[in-house]
Amino acid sequence: MKNKYIINAFAALLLMIGLTSCDNRELVQVDNSAAPIAMDLSAEHIFLDKNYPDNPALNVSWTQAAYTVPVEVNYKIEASKDKDFKTPYVLGTVAQSLRTATYTVSQLNTAAQTIGLTKNIEGKMFLRVISALGANQIKAVSNVTTVNVTPYALEYPNFFLVGAASYVGWNSGVAQALYKMDNFSYIYTYLSQESFRFLGQQAWSPINYSIDNPGTDAASRYFKQTSANIVFSDRENMKFTGAAGIYKIEINADGAVQSLNATASPLGFEYPNLYVVGSLNGWNAANAIPMTRKSEGVFELTTTLGANTEMKFLGQQAFASLEWGNILKNNNGNSGFLGPKEDNSNIVFNGNGGSYKITVNLKAGTYTIE
């Protein structure tokens, strides 16, 4: 019995020692002891040739960031037009403690123009490397180095609208093209409270564009900013949440922006009458030429058109609120896209004096002359 008491007392003593050890245990603290240093760039002057977009253009390498205990380090490579990196552009990220990164002609050109370098003119690009642990913890910034880059004009993507929210539904073969001007793309067209996305071609593959959201397929994440009426829908699509009607869709494909906005148009699409006015009738709105209504929002007229014929479409035989022309202000031409009053210009068509059929689709936001 005495031995039993001795054993129990010894066990209690061990337990007390263990608890004391737990209370006084030391936490392992990780600190950065040296920033990563961008040691080498593969070139000082780079002329970017758009004929070889996939060729290597620049290799960046740096020394390892040192931490007080062995840890896996992630690196982010940033570019900027100024040495203070007021608006940095992320060239890329490197994980698993790698310390080198190579960028193609196309990647470096996108970076150069995004930070504001001028096409076909050599400009200075500032570079730096930022090290971090895990989810951007314990950051350290390298020294800054430079490379002189001559970028070429960026070619911005084409966008085609498709989906239940759109005028064409889920038919990729007739997905609606947008009017492109530099980095902006536009269309005035019908949207309803359904899902949609953009394609890079009138087919489902290879390119799809959707909202930049963790739930979206990685290859389709594109739009960094959207208007409040456009939200995540599923892994492939966005959803439009506004009231059904005609909206101005505007995309800014600038690499630093990549925004998508849908703004309600002042005009609808279902009107009983549509007329043509312009140089073919002396711009006499009171005698504007009536078109034939073919279906909801669709009108046609067959008439003779000569060289440099200018015209617009009216919803009444007067210059009033119901007016459509070539999309955007100060943009005379023959784009095939409609813009409402206050956001249109004259349609200019070079006919040969023969007979042409004019078709207007107010719901799709398009017109054709053929």
Short mmCIF file of C-alpha atoms in Angstrom, two decimals:
data_model
loop_
_atom_site.label_atom_id
_atom_site.label_comp_id
_atom_site.label_asym_id
_atom_site.label_seq_id
_atom_site.Cartn_x
_atom_site.Cartn_y
_atom_site.Cartn_z
CA MET A 1 0.00 0.00 0.00
CA LYS A 2 2.88 2.33 0.84
CA ASN A 3 4.38 1.74 -2.62
CA LYS A 4 1.05 2.68 -4.18
CA TYR A 5 1.05 6.07 -2.41
CA ILE A 6 4.63 6.71 -3.49
CA ILE A 7 3.75 5.95 -7.15
CA ASN A 8 0.71 8.26 -7.07
CA ALA A 9 2.74 11.08 -5.55
CA PHE A 10 5.42 10.69 -8.20
CA ALA A 11 2.81 10.81 -10.99
CA ALA A 12 1.33 13.98 -9.51
CA LEU A 13 4.77 15.56 -9.41
CA LEU A 14 5.36 14.75 -13.09
CA LEU A 15 1.98 16.27 -14.00
CA MET A 16 2.79 19.51 -12.17
CA ILE A 17 6.15 19.72 -13.93
CA GLY A 18 4.44 19.17 -17.29
CA LEU A 19 1.87 21.89 -16.66
CA THR A 20 4.59 24.30 -15.57
CA SER A 21 6.52 23.57 -18.75
CA CYS A 22 3.41 24.27 -20.88
CA ASP A 23 2.81 27.59 -19.14
CA ASN A 24 6.38 28.70 -19.77
CA ARG A 25 6.82 27.37 -23.33
CA GLU A 26 8.45 29.72 -25.88
CA LEU A 27 6.68 30.83 -29.07
CA VAL A 28 8.74 30.55 -32.26
CA GLN A 29 8.90 34.00 -33.85
CA VAL A 30 9.76 34.46 -37.55
CA ASP A 31 11.31 37.75 -38.61
CA ASN A 32 12.77 39.03 -41.85
CA SER A 33 16.49 39.59 -41.57
CA ALA A 34 17.28 40.71 -45.14
CA ALA A 35 15.19 42.00 -48.04
CA PRO A 36 15.34 40.26 -51.45
CA ILE A 37 17.75 42.11 -53.73
CA ALA A 38 17.02 42.32 -57.46
CA MET A 39 20.53 41.44 -58.55
CA ASP A 40 20.26 40.97 -62.26
CA LEU A 41 18.20 41.91 -65.29
CA SER A 42 18.95 40.14 -68.55
CA ALA A 43 18.91 43.42 -70.55
CA GLU A 44 19.14 47.19 -70.14
CA HIS A 45 17.36 48.22 -73.36
CA ILE A 46 14.51 46.18 -74.83
CA PHE A 47 12.73 46.84 -78.14
CA LEU A 48 9.50 44.83 -78.12
CA ASP A 49 8.61 43.31 -81.51
CA LYS A 50 4.89 42.58 -81.86
CA ASN A 51 5.68 39.93 -84.47
CA TYR A 52 7.15 37.71 -81.75
CA PRO A 53 4.79 38.08 -78.77
CA ASP A 54 5.73 34.76 -77.15
CA ASN A 55 9.50 35.22 -77.28
CA PRO A 56 11.32 35.78 -73.95
CA ALA A 57 11.99 39.48 -73.42
CA LEU A 58 13.29 39.88 -69.87
CA ASN A 59 14.60 37.66 -67.11
CA VAL A 60 14.55 38.97 -63.55
CA SER A 61 16.55 37.24 -60.80
CA TRP A 62 17.23 38.13 -57.19
CA THR A 63 18.91 36.88 -54.04
CA GLN A 64 16.96 34.98 -51.44
CA ALA A 65 15.11 36.81 -48.71
CA ALA A 66 16.45 35.73 -45.33
CA TYR A 67 14.21 34.89 -42.39
CA THR A 68 15.20 33.91 -38.86
CA VAL A 69 13.91 30.34 -39.34
CA PRO A 70 13.70 28.23 -42.52
CA VAL A 71 10.37 29.02 -44.25
CA GLU A 72 8.93 28.93 -47.76
CA VAL A 73 8.98 32.43 -49.28
CA ASN A 74 6.71 33.88 -51.99
CA TYR A 75 7.84 36.69 -54.27
CA LYS A 76 5.92 39.35 -56.22
CA ILE A 77 7.57 41.25 -59.10
CA GLU A 78 6.25 44.78 -59.62
CA ALA A 79 6.76 47.36 -62.38
CA SER A 80 6.14 51.10 -62.26
CA LYS A 81 6.67 54.28 -64.27
CA ASP A 82 8.07 56.04 -61.19
CA LYS A 83 10.62 55.00 -58.59
CA ASP A 84 8.09 55.49 -55.77
CA PHE A 85 5.72 52.86 -57.21
CA LYS A 86 2.66 55.05 -56.70
CA THR A 87 0.60 52.80 -59.00
CA PRO A 88 2.51 49.51 -59.30
CA TYR A 89 1.69 46.85 -61.87
CA VAL A 90 2.18 43.22 -60.83
CA LEU A 91 4.25 41.48 -63.50
CA GLY A 92 3.85 38.17 -61.75
CA THR A 93 4.23 36.11 -58.60
CA VAL A 94 6.67 33.29 -57.83
CA ALA A 95 6.09 30.64 -55.17
CA GLN A 96 8.08 27.79 -53.65
CA SER A 97 11.05 30.05 -52.94
CA LEU A 98 12.07 30.33 -56.61
CA ARG A 99 14.23 33.39 -57.30
CA THR A 100 13.90 34.00 -61.03
CA ALA A 101 11.12 34.92 -63.48
CA THR A 102 11.05 35.31 -67.28
CA TYR A 103 8.53 37.49 -69.14
CA THR A 104 7.56 37.36 -72.80
CA VAL A 105 7.36 40.22 -75.28
CA SER A 106 3.58 40.30 -74.90
CA GLN A 107 3.68 40.28 -71.08
CA LEU A 108 6.28 43.03 -70.90
CA ASN A 109 4.43 45.11 -73.48
CA THR A 110 1.20 44.89 -71.46
CA ALA A 111 3.09 45.98 -68.35
CA ALA A 112 4.80 48.86 -70.19
CA GLN A 113 1.57 50.31 -71.56
CA THR A 114 -0.38 49.70 -68.36
CA ILE A 115 2.07 51.78 -66.33
CA GLY A 116 1.88 54.52 -68.97
CA LEU A 117 4.85 54.13 -71.31
CA THR A 118 4.20 55.48 -74.82
CA LYS A 119 4.11 53.14 -77.81
CA ASN A 120 7.15 53.21 -80.11
CA ILE A 121 9.09 55.46 -77.70
CA GLU A 122 11.71 54.12 -75.30
CA GLY A 123 10.73 54.67 -71.67
CA LYS A 124 12.08 53.72 -68.27
CA MET A 125 10.44 50.91 -66.33
CA PHE A 126 11.21 50.59 -62.61
CA LEU A 127 11.25 47.09 -61.13
CA ARG A 128 11.28 45.70 -57.62
CA VAL A 129 10.67 42.41 -55.81
CA ILE A 130 8.56 41.96 -52.68
CA SER A 131 8.97 38.87 -50.50
CA ALA A 132 6.25 37.59 -48.18
CA LEU A 133 5.24 34.57 -46.14
CA GLY A 134 1.89 32.87 -46.70
CA ALA A 135 -0.95 35.34 -47.25
CA ASN A 136 1.30 38.40 -47.63
CA GLN A 137 2.71 38.23 -44.12
CA ILE A 138 6.07 39.72 -43.02
CA LYS A 139 6.75 41.59 -46.26
CA ALA A 140 10.15 42.85 -47.36
CA VAL A 141 10.88 45.07 -50.37
CA SER A 142 13.99 44.90 -52.53
CA ASN A 143 16.03 47.71 -53.99
CA VAL A 144 14.71 49.27 -57.21
CA THR A 145 16.30 48.70 -60.61
CA THR A 146 15.37 49.89 -64.12
CA VAL A 147 15.14 48.73 -67.71
CA ASN A 148 14.46 50.84 -70.82
CA VAL A 149 11.54 49.47 -72.85
CA THR A 150 10.12 50.43 -76.26
CA PRO A 151 6.53 49.08 -76.35
CA TYR A 152 4.27 48.60 -79.37
CA ALA A 153 0.59 49.49 -79.62
CA LEU A 154 -1.55 47.14 -77.59
CA GLU A 155 -4.17 45.06 -79.36
CA TYR A 156 -7.16 44.91 -77.05
CA PRO A 157 -9.49 41.91 -77.07
CA ASN A 158 -12.74 41.60 -78.97
CA PHE A 159 -15.84 40.94 -76.88
CA PHE A 160 -18.97 39.00 -77.86
CA LEU A 161 -22.02 39.00 -75.57
CA VAL A 162 -23.92 35.74 -75.02
CA GLY A 163 -26.34 34.33 -72.44
CA ALA A 164 -29.92 34.22 -71.24
CA ALA A 165 -29.67 37.90 -70.28
CA SER A 166 -28.80 38.89 -73.86
CA TYR A 167 -30.77 39.44 -77.05
CA VAL A 168 -29.26 36.32 -78.67
CA GLY A 169 -29.59 33.87 -75.76
CA TRP A 170 -27.06 31.02 -75.44
CA ASN A 171 -26.25 30.80 -79.16
CA SER A 172 -22.49 31.38 -79.35
CA GLY A 173 -22.53 31.35 -83.17
CA VAL A 174 -24.44 34.65 -83.19
CA ALA A 175 -22.99 36.14 -79.99
CA GLN A 176 -23.26 39.94 -80.14
CA ALA A 177 -20.08 41.77 -81.13
CA LEU A 178 -19.31 45.03 -79.32
CA TYR A 179 -18.04 48.17 -81.02
CA LYS A 180 -14.36 48.59 -80.19
CA MET A 181 -12.44 51.87 -80.04
CA ASP A 182 -8.93 51.50 -78.59
CA ASN A 183 -9.28 49.94 -75.13
CA PHE A 184 -13.04 50.60 -74.93
CA SER A 185 -15.87 48.42 -76.27
CA TYR A 186 -19.52 49.50 -76.40
CA ILE A 187 -23.01 48.43 -77.36
CA TYR A 188 -26.56 49.63 -76.62
CA THR A 189 -28.55 46.42 -76.36
CA TYR A 190 -31.19 44.48 -74.46
CA LEU A 191 -30.47 42.91 -71.06
CA SER A 192 -32.74 41.01 -68.67
CA GLN A 193 -32.30 39.53 -65.18
CA GLU A 194 -30.42 36.42 -66.25
CA SER A 195 -26.90 35.03 -66.57
CA PHE A 196 -24.43 35.99 -69.29
CA ARG A 197 -20.76 36.17 -70.19
CA PHE A 198 -18.50 37.46 -72.94
CA LEU A 199 -16.60 35.37 -75.47
CA GLY A 200 -13.43 36.23 -77.33
CA GLN A 201 -14.92 34.81 -80.51
CA GLN A 202 -18.31 33.65 -81.83
CA ALA A 203 -17.71 30.19 -80.38
CA TRP A 204 -17.48 28.74 -76.86
CA SER A 205 -13.73 28.29 -76.98
CA PRO A 206 -10.98 29.12 -76.51
CA ILE A 207 -11.60 32.49 -74.77
CA ASN A 208 -14.27 33.35 -72.19
CA TYR A 209 -14.52 36.51 -70.07
CA SER A 210 -16.35 36.69 -66.76
CA ILE A 211 -16.12 38.41 -63.39
CA ASP A 212 -12.86 38.17 -61.42
CA ASN A 213 -14.22 36.18 -58.50
CA PRO A 214 -12.78 33.19 -56.58
CA GLY A 215 -15.78 31.14 -57.70
CA THR A 216 -15.15 31.81 -61.40
CA ASP A 217 -13.04 29.40 -63.45
CA ALA A 218 -9.49 30.72 -63.27
CA ALA A 219 -9.11 31.02 -67.06
CA SER A 220 -12.27 33.16 -67.32
CA ARG A 221 -11.54 35.67 -64.53
CA TYR A 222 -11.27 39.05 -66.23
CA PHE A 223 -13.46 41.93 -65.03
CA LYS A 224 -11.90 43.47 -61.92
CA GLN A 225 -14.65 46.07 -61.60
CA THR A 226 -18.36 45.90 -62.49
CA SER A 227 -21.37 48.16 -62.04
CA ALA A 228 -23.65 47.29 -59.10
CA ASN A 229 -26.17 45.57 -61.41
CA ILE A 230 -23.64 42.91 -62.50
CA VAL A 231 -22.73 40.19 -59.99
CA PHE A 232 -21.20 36.70 -59.81
CA SER A 233 -23.54 33.95 -61.05
CA ASP A 234 -21.62 30.67 -61.33
CA ARG A 235 -18.19 29.40 -62.32
CA GLU A 236 -18.65 30.54 -65.92
CA ASN A 237 -21.11 33.43 -65.84
CA MET A 238 -22.13 36.76 -64.41
CA LYS A 239 -25.70 37.80 -63.66
CA PHE A 240 -27.48 41.01 -64.60
CA THR A 241 -29.76 42.20 -61.79
CA GLY A 242 -31.33 45.34 -63.26
CA ALA A 243 -34.78 45.75 -64.80
CA ALA A 244 -35.11 44.38 -68.33
CA GLY A 245 -34.50 46.96 -71.05
CA ILE A 246 -31.90 48.63 -73.24
CA TYR A 247 -28.54 49.33 -71.59
CA LYS A 248 -25.27 50.83 -72.66
CA ILE A 249 -22.62 48.18 -72.04
CA GLU A 250 -19.14 49.66 -71.71
CA ILE A 251 -15.93 47.68 -71.26
CA ASN A 252 -12.56 49.24 -70.47
CA ALA A 253 -9.93 46.64 -71.37
CA ASP A 254 -6.99 48.66 -70.04
CA GLY A 255 -4.90 46.15 -68.10
CA ALA A 256 -5.01 48.26 -64.96
CA VAL A 257 -8.80 48.64 -65.12
CA GLN A 258 -10.66 45.78 -66.88
CA SER A 259 -14.08 47.16 -65.97
CA LEU A 260 -17.61 46.35 -67.11
CA ASN A 261 -20.56 48.73 -66.71
CA ALA A 262 -24.20 48.54 -67.77
CA THR A 263 -26.08 51.88 -67.74
CA ALA A 264 -29.77 52.23 -68.62
CA SER A 265 -30.40 53.86 -72.00
CA PRO A 266 -32.83 56.77 -72.24
CA LEU A 267 -34.58 54.93 -75.09
CA GLY A 268 -36.30 51.57 -75.40
CA PHE A 269 -36.82 49.39 -78.46
CA GLU A 270 -40.55 48.85 -78.99
CA TYR A 271 -41.90 51.77 -81.02
CA PRO A 272 -44.66 51.74 -83.65
CA ASN A 273 -42.78 53.79 -86.24
CA LEU A 274 -39.26 54.47 -87.45
CA TYR A 275 -38.10 56.91 -90.13
CA VAL A 276 -34.93 57.71 -92.07
CA VAL A 277 -33.73 61.30 -92.35
CA GLY A 278 -30.54 62.64 -93.88
CA SER A 279 -28.90 63.83 -97.07
CA LEU A 280 -31.14 61.50 -99.07
CA ASN A 281 -34.13 63.76 -98.23
CA GLY A 282 -32.37 67.04 -97.48
CA TRP A 283 -32.46 66.43 -93.69
CA ASN A 284 -36.16 67.28 -93.73
CA ALA A 285 -37.48 65.62 -90.56
CA ALA A 286 -41.09 66.53 -91.34
CA ASN A 287 -40.79 64.44 -94.51
CA ALA A 288 -38.60 61.69 -93.00
CA ILE A 289 -38.92 58.45 -94.96
CA PRO A 290 -41.00 55.78 -93.18
CA MET A 291 -39.54 52.32 -92.67
CA THR A 292 -41.50 49.05 -92.57
CA ARG A 293 -41.88 47.36 -89.19
CA LYS A 294 -40.88 43.68 -89.52
CA SER A 295 -40.93 42.55 -85.89
CA GLU A 296 -40.37 43.82 -82.35
CA GLY A 297 -37.89 46.69 -82.71
CA VAL A 298 -36.89 45.69 -86.26
CA PHE A 299 -37.51 47.97 -89.29
CA GLU A 300 -36.49 47.87 -92.95
CA LEU A 301 -36.30 50.23 -95.93
CA THR A 302 -35.05 49.63 -99.45
CA THR A 303 -33.91 52.80 -101.21
CA THR A 304 -31.27 54.29 -103.51
CA LEU A 305 -28.07 55.50 -101.87
CA GLY A 306 -25.24 57.49 -103.44
CA ALA A 307 -21.68 58.30 -102.32
CA ASN A 308 -21.25 59.86 -98.86
CA THR A 309 -24.89 59.49 -97.92
CA GLU A 310 -25.51 60.66 -94.35
CA MET A 311 -28.50 59.65 -92.26
CA LYS A 312 -30.08 59.03 -88.86
CA PHE A 313 -33.20 57.23 -87.67
CA LEU A 314 -36.16 58.95 -85.97
CA GLY A 315 -39.09 57.63 -83.99
CA GLN A 316 -41.22 60.54 -85.15
CA GLN A 317 -41.22 62.91 -88.13
CA ALA A 318 -39.38 65.57 -86.18
CA PHE A 319 -36.00 66.07 -84.52
CA ALA A 320 -37.07 65.08 -81.01
CA SER A 321 -36.18 62.58 -78.29
CA LEU A 322 -36.55 59.42 -80.38
CA GLU A 323 -33.35 59.51 -82.42
CA TRP A 324 -30.63 56.98 -83.25
CA GLY A 325 -27.40 57.31 -85.21
CA ASN A 326 -23.90 55.87 -85.41
CA ILE A 327 -22.79 54.99 -81.87
CA LEU A 328 -20.93 57.64 -79.80
CA LYS A 329 -20.51 61.40 -80.20
CA ASN A 330 -18.09 62.85 -82.76
CA ASN A 331 -17.96 59.51 -84.51
CA ASN A 332 -19.42 59.86 -88.00
CA GLY A 333 -19.14 56.58 -89.89
CA ASN A 334 -20.70 53.23 -90.62
CA SER A 335 -19.98 51.04 -87.60
CA GLY A 336 -23.23 49.08 -87.69
CA PHE A 337 -23.93 50.01 -84.04
CA LEU A 338 -26.69 52.35 -82.85
CA GLY A 339 -26.47 55.12 -80.26
CA PRO A 340 -29.40 57.14 -78.88
CA LYS A 341 -29.76 60.91 -78.98
CA GLU A 342 -26.90 62.69 -77.17
CA ASP A 343 -24.61 59.72 -77.79
CA ASN A 344 -24.61 59.33 -81.56
CA SER A 345 -23.27 60.81 -84.79
CA ASN A 346 -24.25 60.70 -88.45
CA ILE A 347 -24.20 57.39 -90.28
CA VAL A 348 -22.07 57.88 -93.41
CA PHE A 349 -22.46 55.34 -96.23
CA ASN A 350 -20.65 55.30 -99.57
CA GLY A 351 -23.22 53.96 -101.98
CA ASN A 352 -22.88 53.68 -105.75
CA GLY A 353 -26.30 55.00 -106.65
CA GLY A 354 -27.84 51.55 -106.55
CA SER A 355 -30.58 50.06 -104.39
CA TYR A 356 -29.79 49.12 -100.79
CA LYS A 357 -31.74 47.55 -97.95
CA ILE A 358 -31.42 49.33 -94.58
CA THR A 359 -32.28 47.16 -91.56
CA VAL A 360 -32.48 48.59 -88.03
CA ASN A 361 -32.72 46.43 -84.90
CA LEU A 362 -33.37 48.66 -81.90
CA LYS A 363 -33.37 45.73 -79.46
CA ALA A 364 -30.01 44.38 -80.59
CA GLY A 365 -28.61 47.91 -81.01
CA THR A 366 -27.46 47.38 -84.60
CA TYR A 367 -28.14 48.39 -88.20
CA THR A 368 -27.03 47.07 -91.59
CA ILE A 369 -26.94 48.60 -95.07
CA GLU A 370 -26.56 46.06 -97.85
#
